Coordinates of C-alpha atoms in Angstrom, one line a residue:
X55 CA 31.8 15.3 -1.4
X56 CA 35.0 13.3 -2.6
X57 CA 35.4 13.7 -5.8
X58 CA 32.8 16.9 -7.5
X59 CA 32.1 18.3 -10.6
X60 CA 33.9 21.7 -11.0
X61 CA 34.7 24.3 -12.7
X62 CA 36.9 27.6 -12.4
X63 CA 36.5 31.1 -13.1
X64 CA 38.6 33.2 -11.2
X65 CA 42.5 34.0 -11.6
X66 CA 44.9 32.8 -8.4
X67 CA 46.2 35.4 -6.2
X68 CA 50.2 34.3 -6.5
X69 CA 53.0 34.8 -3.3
X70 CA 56.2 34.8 -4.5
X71 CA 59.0 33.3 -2.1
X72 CA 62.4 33.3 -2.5
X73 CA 63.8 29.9 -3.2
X74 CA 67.0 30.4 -1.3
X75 CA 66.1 32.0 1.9
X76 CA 62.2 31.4 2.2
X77 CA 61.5 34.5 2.9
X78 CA 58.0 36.6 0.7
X79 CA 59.7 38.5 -2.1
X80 CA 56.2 39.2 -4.2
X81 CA 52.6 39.0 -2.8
X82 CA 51.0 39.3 -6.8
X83 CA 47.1 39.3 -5.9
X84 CA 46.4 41.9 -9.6
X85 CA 46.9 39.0 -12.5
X86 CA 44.1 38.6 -14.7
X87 CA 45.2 35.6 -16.5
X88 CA 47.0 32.8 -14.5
X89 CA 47.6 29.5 -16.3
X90 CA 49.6 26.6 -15.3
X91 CA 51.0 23.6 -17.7
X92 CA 52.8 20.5 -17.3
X93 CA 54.1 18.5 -20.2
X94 CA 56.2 15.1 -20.1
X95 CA 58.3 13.4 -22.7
X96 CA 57.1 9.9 -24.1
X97 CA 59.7 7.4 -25.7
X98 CA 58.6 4.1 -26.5
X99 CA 60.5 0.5 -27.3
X100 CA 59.0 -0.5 -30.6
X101 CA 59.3 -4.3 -31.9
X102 CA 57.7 -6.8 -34.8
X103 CA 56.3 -6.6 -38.2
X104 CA 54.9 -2.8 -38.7
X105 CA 57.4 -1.3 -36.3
X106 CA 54.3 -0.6 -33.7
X107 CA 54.6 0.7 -30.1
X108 CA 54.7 -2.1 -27.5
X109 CA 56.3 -0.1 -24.3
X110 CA 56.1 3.2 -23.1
X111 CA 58.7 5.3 -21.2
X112 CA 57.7 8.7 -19.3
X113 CA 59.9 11.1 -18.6
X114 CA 61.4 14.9 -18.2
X115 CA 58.1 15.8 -16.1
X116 CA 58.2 19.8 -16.5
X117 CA 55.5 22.6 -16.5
X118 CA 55.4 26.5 -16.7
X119 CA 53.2 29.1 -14.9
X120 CA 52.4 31.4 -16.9
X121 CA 50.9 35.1 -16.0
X122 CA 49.0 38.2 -17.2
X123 CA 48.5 41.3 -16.0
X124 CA 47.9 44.9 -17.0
X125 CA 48.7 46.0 -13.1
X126 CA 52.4 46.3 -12.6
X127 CA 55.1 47.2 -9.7
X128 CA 59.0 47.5 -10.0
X129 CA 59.1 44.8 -8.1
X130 CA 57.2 42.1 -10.7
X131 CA 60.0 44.0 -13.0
X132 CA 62.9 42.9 -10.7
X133 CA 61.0 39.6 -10.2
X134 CA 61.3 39.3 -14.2
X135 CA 65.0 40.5 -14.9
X136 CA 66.4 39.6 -11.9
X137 CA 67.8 43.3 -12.0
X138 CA 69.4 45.8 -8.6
X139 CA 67.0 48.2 -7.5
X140 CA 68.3 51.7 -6.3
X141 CA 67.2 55.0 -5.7
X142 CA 69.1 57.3 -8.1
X143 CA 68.8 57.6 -11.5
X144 CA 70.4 59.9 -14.5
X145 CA 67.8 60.6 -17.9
X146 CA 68.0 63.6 -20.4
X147 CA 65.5 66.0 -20.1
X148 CA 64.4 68.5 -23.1
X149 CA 62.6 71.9 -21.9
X150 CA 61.7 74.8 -23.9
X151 CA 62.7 78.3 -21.8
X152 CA 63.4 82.0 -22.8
X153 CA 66.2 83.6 -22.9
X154 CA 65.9 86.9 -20.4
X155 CA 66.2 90.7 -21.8
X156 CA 69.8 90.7 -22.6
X157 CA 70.0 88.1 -24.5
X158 CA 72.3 85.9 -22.9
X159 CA 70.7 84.0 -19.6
X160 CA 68.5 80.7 -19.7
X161 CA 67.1 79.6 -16.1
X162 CA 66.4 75.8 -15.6
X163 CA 64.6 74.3 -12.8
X164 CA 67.1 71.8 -12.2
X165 CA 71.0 71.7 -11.6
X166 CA 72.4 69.9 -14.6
X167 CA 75.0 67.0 -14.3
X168 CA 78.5 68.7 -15.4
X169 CA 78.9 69.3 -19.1
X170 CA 75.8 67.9 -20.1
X171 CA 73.7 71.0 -21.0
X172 CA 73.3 71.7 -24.9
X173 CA 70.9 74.5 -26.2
X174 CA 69.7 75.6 -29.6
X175 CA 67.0 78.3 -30.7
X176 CA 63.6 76.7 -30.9
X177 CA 63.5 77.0 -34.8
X178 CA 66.6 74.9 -34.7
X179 CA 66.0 72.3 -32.6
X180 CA 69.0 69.4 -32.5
X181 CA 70.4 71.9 -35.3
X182 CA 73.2 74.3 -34.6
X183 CA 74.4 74.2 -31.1
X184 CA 74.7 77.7 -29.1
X185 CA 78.4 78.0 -27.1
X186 CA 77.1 78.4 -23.2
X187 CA 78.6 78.4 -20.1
X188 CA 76.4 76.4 -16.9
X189 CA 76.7 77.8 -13.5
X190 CA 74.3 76.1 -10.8
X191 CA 70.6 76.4 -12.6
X192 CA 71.9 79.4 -14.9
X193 CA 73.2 79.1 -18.6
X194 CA 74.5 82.1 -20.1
X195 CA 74.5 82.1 -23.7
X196 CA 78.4 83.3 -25.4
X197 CA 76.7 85.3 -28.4
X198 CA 73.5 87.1 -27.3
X199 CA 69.9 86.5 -28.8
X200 CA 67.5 89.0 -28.9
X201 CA 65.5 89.6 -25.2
X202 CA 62.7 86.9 -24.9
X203 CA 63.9 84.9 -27.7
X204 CA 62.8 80.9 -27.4
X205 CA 65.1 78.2 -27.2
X206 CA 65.2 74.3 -26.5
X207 CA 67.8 73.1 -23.9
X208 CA 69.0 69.5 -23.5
X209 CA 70.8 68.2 -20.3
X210 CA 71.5 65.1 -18.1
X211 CA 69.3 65.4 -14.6
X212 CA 70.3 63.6 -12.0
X213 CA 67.7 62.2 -9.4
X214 CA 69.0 60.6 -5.8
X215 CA 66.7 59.1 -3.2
X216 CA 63.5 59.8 -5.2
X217 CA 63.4 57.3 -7.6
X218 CA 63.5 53.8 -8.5
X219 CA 66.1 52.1 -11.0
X220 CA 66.3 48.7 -12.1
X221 CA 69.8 48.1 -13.3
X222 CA 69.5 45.0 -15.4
X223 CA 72.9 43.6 -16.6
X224 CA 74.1 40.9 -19.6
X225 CA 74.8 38.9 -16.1
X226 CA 71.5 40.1 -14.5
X227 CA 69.5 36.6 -14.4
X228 CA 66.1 36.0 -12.3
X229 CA 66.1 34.3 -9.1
X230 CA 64.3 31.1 -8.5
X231 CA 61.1 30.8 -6.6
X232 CA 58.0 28.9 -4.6
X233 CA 55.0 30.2 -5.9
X234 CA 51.6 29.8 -3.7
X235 CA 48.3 30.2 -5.4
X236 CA 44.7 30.8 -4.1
X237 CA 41.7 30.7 -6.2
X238 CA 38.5 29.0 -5.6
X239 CA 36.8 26.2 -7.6
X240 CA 32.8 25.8 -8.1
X241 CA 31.1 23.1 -7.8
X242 CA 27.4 21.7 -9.9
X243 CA 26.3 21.5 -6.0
X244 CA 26.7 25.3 -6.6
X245 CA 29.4 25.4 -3.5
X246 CA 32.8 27.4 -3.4
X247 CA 35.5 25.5 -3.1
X248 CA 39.3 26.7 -1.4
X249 CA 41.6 26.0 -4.6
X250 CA 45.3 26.0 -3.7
X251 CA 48.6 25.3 -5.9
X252 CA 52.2 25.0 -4.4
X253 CA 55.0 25.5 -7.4
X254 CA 57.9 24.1 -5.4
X255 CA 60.7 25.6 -7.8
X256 CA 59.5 28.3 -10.3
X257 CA 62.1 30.0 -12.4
X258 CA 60.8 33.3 -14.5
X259 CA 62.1 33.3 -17.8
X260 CA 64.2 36.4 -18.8
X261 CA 61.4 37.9 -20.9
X262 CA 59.9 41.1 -20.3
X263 CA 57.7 43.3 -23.1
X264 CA 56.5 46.5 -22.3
X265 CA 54.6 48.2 -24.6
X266 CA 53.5 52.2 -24.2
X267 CA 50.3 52.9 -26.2
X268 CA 47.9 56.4 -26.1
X269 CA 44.8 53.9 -27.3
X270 CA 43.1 50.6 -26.8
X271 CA 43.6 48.8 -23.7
X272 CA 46.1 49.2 -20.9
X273 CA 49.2 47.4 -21.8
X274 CA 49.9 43.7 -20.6
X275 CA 52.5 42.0 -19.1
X276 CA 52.8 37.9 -19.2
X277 CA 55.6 36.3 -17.0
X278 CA 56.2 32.9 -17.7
X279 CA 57.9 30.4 -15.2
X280 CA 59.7 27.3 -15.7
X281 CA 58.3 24.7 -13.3
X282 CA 61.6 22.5 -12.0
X283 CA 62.4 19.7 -9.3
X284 CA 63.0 20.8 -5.7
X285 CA 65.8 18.6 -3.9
X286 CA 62.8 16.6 -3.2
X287 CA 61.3 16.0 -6.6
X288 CA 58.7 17.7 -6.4
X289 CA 57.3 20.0 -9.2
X290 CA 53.4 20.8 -8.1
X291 CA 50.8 20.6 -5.4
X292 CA 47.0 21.3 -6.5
X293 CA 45.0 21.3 -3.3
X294 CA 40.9 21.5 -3.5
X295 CA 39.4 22.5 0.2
X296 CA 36.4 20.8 1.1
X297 CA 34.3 22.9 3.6

């Protein structure tokens, strides 16, 4: 069958390669959308009574890939924002803790980064601050509250091997890619088809929208890529396997 009647229904599994050194930076087989576009420019040489078209000129061959997906990774961040990834991280926490029978000493479940720690009773909370001192996991309160009193304690925790940051700079810009797609293409002869794409120079854009939600559906992600030349011209390769 040379030339068949087909149709698609199925999203492309997408491998990510760096552009630079060749080597996989992304396999992203959990997209529920993927779309690919290419648009040219037309100018055209115009001549005679009624000023109509008489040549055409094509030109400034582009495309984008565009993807959606509700699954994501810290990678397909990184991929997106072109950020570092490392393993330590700083972020406030807030717990509520009482104080013990004295009066005067708060224990937290994590060491504090130095001078971070602020506490206030928990019928103040962000109000008047109460003087402390911090020592390891202990705060000990300078004026006493009354034995088993409640109170909300703010400080900087510090994380190191455990977690991963993306650091993403005003110079933090994506790197450029080839992107290889599988999908499969039906045929009216009711066959399955091998579908392959080869983008040969796919830049993300520097767009990324996350949205946190406690109803509907499971937020979404959509990465869009700039389709561009490689040193060879070429833009696209859409491949149908006939078995």
């Amino acid at each position: 069958m040379s030339n068949p009647n087909m149709a698609n229904r199925e999203v492309c599994d997408l491998i990510f390669v760096d552009y630079s050194t060749k080597k996989p930076f992304l396999n992203l087989d959990f997209a529920n959308v993927t779309t690919t576009e290419l648009i040219g420019e037309s100018v055209f040489a115009y001549g005679g009574q009624g000023h109509p078209k008489k040549i055409q000129f094509s030109g400034e061959r582009a495309g984008t890939l565009t993807i959606e997906t509700q699954i994501q990774t810290v990678k397909l961040w990184q991929l997106i924002t072109g950020g570092e990834v490392s393993k330590s991280a700083r972020f406030v926490t807030r717990v509520e803790k009482s104080v013990n029978d004295d009066g005067t000493v708060i224990a937290i479940d994590d060491v504090p980064v130095s001078g971070s720690v602020v506490v206030y009773k928990a019928d103040d909370d962000c109000g008047t601050e109460l003087p402390c001192t911090v020592a390891d996991k202990t705060i000990t309160l300078t004026s006493a509250l009354t034995g088993g009193d409640k109170v909300i304690v703010y400080y900087m925790q510090e994380v190191a091997d455990k977690a991963q940051r993306i650091n993403i700079k005003s110079t933090s810009f994506p790197k450029n890619f080839i992107v290889y797609g599988d999908t499969v293409m039906k045929t009216e002869d009711d066959e399955v088809l091998p579908y392959k794409l080869t983008a040969y120079k796919a830049a993300p854009q520097s767009n990324l929208s996350l949205s946190f939600s406690n109803n509907g559906d499971p937020g979404s992600v959509t990465i869009t890529c700039d389709l561009m030349a490689d040193s060879d011209d070429n833009i696209l390769d859409l491949v149908l396997i006939e078995e």
